[in-house]
Tab-separated table of C-alpha atoms in Angstrom:
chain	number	residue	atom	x	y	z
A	1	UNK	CA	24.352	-100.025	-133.419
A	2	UNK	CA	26.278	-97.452	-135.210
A	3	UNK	CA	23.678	-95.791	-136.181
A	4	UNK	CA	22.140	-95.672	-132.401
A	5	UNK	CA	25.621	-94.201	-130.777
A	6	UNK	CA	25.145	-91.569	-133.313
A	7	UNK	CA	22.101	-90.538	-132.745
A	8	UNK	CA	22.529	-90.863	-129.081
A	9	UNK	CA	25.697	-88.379	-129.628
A	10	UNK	CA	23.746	-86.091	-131.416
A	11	UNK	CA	20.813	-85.798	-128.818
A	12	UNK	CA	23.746	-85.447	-126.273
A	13	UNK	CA	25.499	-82.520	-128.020
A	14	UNK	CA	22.589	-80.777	-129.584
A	15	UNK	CA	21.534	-77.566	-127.504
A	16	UNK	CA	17.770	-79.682	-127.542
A	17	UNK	CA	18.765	-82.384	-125.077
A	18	UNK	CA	20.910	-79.205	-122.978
A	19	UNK	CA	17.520	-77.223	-123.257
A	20	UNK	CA	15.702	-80.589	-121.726
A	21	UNK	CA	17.996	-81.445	-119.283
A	22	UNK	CA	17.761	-77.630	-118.083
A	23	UNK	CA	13.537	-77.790	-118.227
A	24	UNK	CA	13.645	-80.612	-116.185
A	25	UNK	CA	16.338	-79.692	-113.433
A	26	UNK	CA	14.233	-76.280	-113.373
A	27	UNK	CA	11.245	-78.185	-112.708
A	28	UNK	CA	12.715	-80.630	-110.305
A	29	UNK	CA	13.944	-77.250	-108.413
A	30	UNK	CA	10.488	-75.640	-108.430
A	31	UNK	CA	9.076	-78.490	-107.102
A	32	UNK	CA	11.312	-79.431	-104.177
A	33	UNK	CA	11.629	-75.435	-103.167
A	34	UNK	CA	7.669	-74.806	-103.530
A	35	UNK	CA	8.454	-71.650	-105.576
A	36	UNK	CA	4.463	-71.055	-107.104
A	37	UNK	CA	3.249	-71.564	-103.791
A	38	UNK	CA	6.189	-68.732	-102.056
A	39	UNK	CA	5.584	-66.593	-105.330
A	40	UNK	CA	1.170	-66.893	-104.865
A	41	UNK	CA	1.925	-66.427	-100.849
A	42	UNK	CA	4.024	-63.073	-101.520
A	43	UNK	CA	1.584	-61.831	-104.053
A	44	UNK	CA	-1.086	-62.156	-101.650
A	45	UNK	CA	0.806	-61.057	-99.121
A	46	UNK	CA	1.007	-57.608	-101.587
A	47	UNK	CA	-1.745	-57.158	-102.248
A	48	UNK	CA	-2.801	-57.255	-98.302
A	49	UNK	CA	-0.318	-54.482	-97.854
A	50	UNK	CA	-1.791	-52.468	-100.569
A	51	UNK	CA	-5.316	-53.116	-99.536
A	52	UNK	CA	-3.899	-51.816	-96.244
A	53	UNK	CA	-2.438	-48.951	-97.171
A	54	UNK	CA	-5.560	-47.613	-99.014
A	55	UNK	CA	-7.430	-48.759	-96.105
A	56	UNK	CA	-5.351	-46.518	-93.830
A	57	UNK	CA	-5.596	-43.636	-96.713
A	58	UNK	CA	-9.260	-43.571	-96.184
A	59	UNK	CA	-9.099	-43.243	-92.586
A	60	UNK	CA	-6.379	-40.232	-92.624
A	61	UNK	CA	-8.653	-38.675	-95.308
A	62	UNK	CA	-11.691	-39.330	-93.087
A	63	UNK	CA	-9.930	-38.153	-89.769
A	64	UNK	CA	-8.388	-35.008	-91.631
A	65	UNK	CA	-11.843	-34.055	-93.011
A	66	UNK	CA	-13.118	-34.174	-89.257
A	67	UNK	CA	-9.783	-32.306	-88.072
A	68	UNK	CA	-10.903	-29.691	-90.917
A	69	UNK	CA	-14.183	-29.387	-90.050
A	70	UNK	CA	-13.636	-28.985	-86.282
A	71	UNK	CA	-11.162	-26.104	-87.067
A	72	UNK	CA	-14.099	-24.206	-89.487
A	73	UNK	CA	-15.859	-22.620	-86.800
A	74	UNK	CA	-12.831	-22.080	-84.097
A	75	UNK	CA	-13.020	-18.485	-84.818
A	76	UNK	CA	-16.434	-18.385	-84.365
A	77	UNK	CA	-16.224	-20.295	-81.160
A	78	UNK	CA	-13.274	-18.225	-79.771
A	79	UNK	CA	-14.958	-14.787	-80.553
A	80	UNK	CA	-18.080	-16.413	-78.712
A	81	UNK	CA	-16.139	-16.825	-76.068
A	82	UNK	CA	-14.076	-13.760	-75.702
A	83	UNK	CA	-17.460	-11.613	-76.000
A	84	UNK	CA	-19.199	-14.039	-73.062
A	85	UNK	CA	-16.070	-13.070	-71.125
A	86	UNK	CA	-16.166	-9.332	-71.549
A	87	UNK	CA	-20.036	-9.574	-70.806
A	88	UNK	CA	-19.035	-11.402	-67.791
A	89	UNK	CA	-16.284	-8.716	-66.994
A	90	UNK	CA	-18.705	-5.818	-67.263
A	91	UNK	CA	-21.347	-7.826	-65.551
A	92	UNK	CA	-19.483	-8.326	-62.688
A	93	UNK	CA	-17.562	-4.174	-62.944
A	94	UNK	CA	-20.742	-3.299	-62.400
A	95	UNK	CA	-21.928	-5.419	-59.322
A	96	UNK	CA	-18.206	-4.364	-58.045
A	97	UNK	CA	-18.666	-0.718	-58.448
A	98	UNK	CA	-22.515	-1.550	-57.201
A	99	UNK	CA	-21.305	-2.879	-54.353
A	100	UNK	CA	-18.540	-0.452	-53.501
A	101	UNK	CA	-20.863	2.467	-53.775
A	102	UNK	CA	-23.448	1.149	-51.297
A	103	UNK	CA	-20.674	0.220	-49.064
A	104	UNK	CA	-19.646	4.026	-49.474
A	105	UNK	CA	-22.721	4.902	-48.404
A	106	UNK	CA	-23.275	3.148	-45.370
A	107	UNK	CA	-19.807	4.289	-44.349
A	108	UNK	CA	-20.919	7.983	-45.328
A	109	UNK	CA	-24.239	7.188	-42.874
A	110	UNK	CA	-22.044	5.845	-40.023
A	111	UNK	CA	-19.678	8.822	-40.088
A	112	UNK	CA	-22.552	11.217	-39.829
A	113	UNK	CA	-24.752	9.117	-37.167
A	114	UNK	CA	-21.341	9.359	-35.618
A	115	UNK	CA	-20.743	13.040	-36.206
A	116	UNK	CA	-24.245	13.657	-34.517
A	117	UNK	CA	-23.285	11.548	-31.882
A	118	UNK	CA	-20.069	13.512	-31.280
A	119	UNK	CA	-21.830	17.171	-31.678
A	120	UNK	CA	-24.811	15.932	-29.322
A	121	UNK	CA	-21.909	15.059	-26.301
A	122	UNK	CA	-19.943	18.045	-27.064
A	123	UNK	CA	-23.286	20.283	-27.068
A	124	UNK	CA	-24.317	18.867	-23.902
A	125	UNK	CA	-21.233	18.907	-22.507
A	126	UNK	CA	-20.616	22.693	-23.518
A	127	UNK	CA	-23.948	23.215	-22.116
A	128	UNK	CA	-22.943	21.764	-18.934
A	129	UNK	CA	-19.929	23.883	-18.497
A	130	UNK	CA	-21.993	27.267	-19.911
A	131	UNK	CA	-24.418	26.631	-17.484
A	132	UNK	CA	-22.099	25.819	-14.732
A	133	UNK	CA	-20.222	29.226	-15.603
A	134	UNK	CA	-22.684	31.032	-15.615
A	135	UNK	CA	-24.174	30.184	-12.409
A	136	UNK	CA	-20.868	30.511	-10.855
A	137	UNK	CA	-20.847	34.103	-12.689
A	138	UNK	CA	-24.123	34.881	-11.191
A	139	UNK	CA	-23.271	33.412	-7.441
A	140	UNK	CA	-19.779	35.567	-8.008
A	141	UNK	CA	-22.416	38.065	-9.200
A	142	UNK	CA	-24.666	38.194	-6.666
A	143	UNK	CA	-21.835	37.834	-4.129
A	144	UNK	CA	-20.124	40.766	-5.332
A	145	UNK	CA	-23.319	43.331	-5.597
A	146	UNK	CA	-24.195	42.081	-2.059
A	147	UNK	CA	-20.652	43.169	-0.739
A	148	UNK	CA	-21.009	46.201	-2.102
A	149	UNK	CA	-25.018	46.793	-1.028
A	150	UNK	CA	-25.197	44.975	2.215
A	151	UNK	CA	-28.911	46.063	2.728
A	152	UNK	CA	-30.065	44.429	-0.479
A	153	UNK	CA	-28.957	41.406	1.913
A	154	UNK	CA	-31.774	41.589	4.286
A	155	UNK	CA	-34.394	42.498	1.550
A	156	UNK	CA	-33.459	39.313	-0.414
A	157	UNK	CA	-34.013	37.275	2.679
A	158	UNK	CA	-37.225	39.310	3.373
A	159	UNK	CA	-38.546	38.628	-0.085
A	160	UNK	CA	-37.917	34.641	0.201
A	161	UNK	CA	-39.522	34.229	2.957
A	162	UNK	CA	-42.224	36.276	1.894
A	163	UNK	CA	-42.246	33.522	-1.060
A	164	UNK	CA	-42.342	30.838	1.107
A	165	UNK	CA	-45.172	31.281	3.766
């Protein structure tokens, strides 16, 4: 039995039966903690956040070529637009100026149908007062030579009457 105890206290003291003991305490651990499984989930779990992350590369890439391409032509677009406005601007000077010149016009018309108007009344109303002058010249006239011819008088009456009958 000797011979049993020291073989027994060599397995016991020998790094082998340490080296064992430690396997099988690891293994015990790894078992009751799950640690493959945890270690396989948080792989996966990587490699989902990898996957991802290149997924969302592609889609900035993609979104940055559109962004690109959508600013190629925006000087195009914007001298497009500036020369559509200044047609626009000239198109609608000229309608202004269009527009303001016939309005001159008819204004210009209307002062002078006006103007007419005015000369016409002040003509006949000249003409009126000429007229009325002048026959109260010629009655002052007449008045005055008969004063100074009284026989011319009785010729003048004479003469109508002749005229009438």
């Amino acid at each position: 039995m000797n011979t049993v105890a020291q073989i027994w206290h060599t397995i016991v003291t020998s790094n082998f039966f340490n080296f064992v003991v430690m396997v099988l305490l690891l293994a015990w651990i790894f078992k009751k903690v799950d640690l493959i499984n945890k270690l396989e989930n948080a792989k996966l779990n990587i490699k989902n956040v990898i996957s991802n992350a290149e997924n969302e590369k592609l889609k900035a890439e993609t979104e940055l070529l559109n962004a690109k391409k959508s600013v190629e032509n925006l000087d195009i677009e914007i001298k497009n637009k500036i020369q559509d406005a200044e047609i626009k601007a000239e198109t609608m000077a000229k309608n202004i100026v269009a527009m303001t010149e016939e309005k001159v016009k008819k204004i210009q018309d209307n002062v002078a149908v006006v103007v007419q108007t005015e000369e016409k009344k002040l003509s006949n109303t000249l003409s009126k007062k000429t007229a009325k002058a002048s026959s109260e010249l010629a009655k002052a006239h007449i008045k005055a030579v008969l004063k100074a011819h009284p026989e011319l008088h009785d010729k003048y009456i004479n003469q109508s009457i002749e005229e009438l009958g």
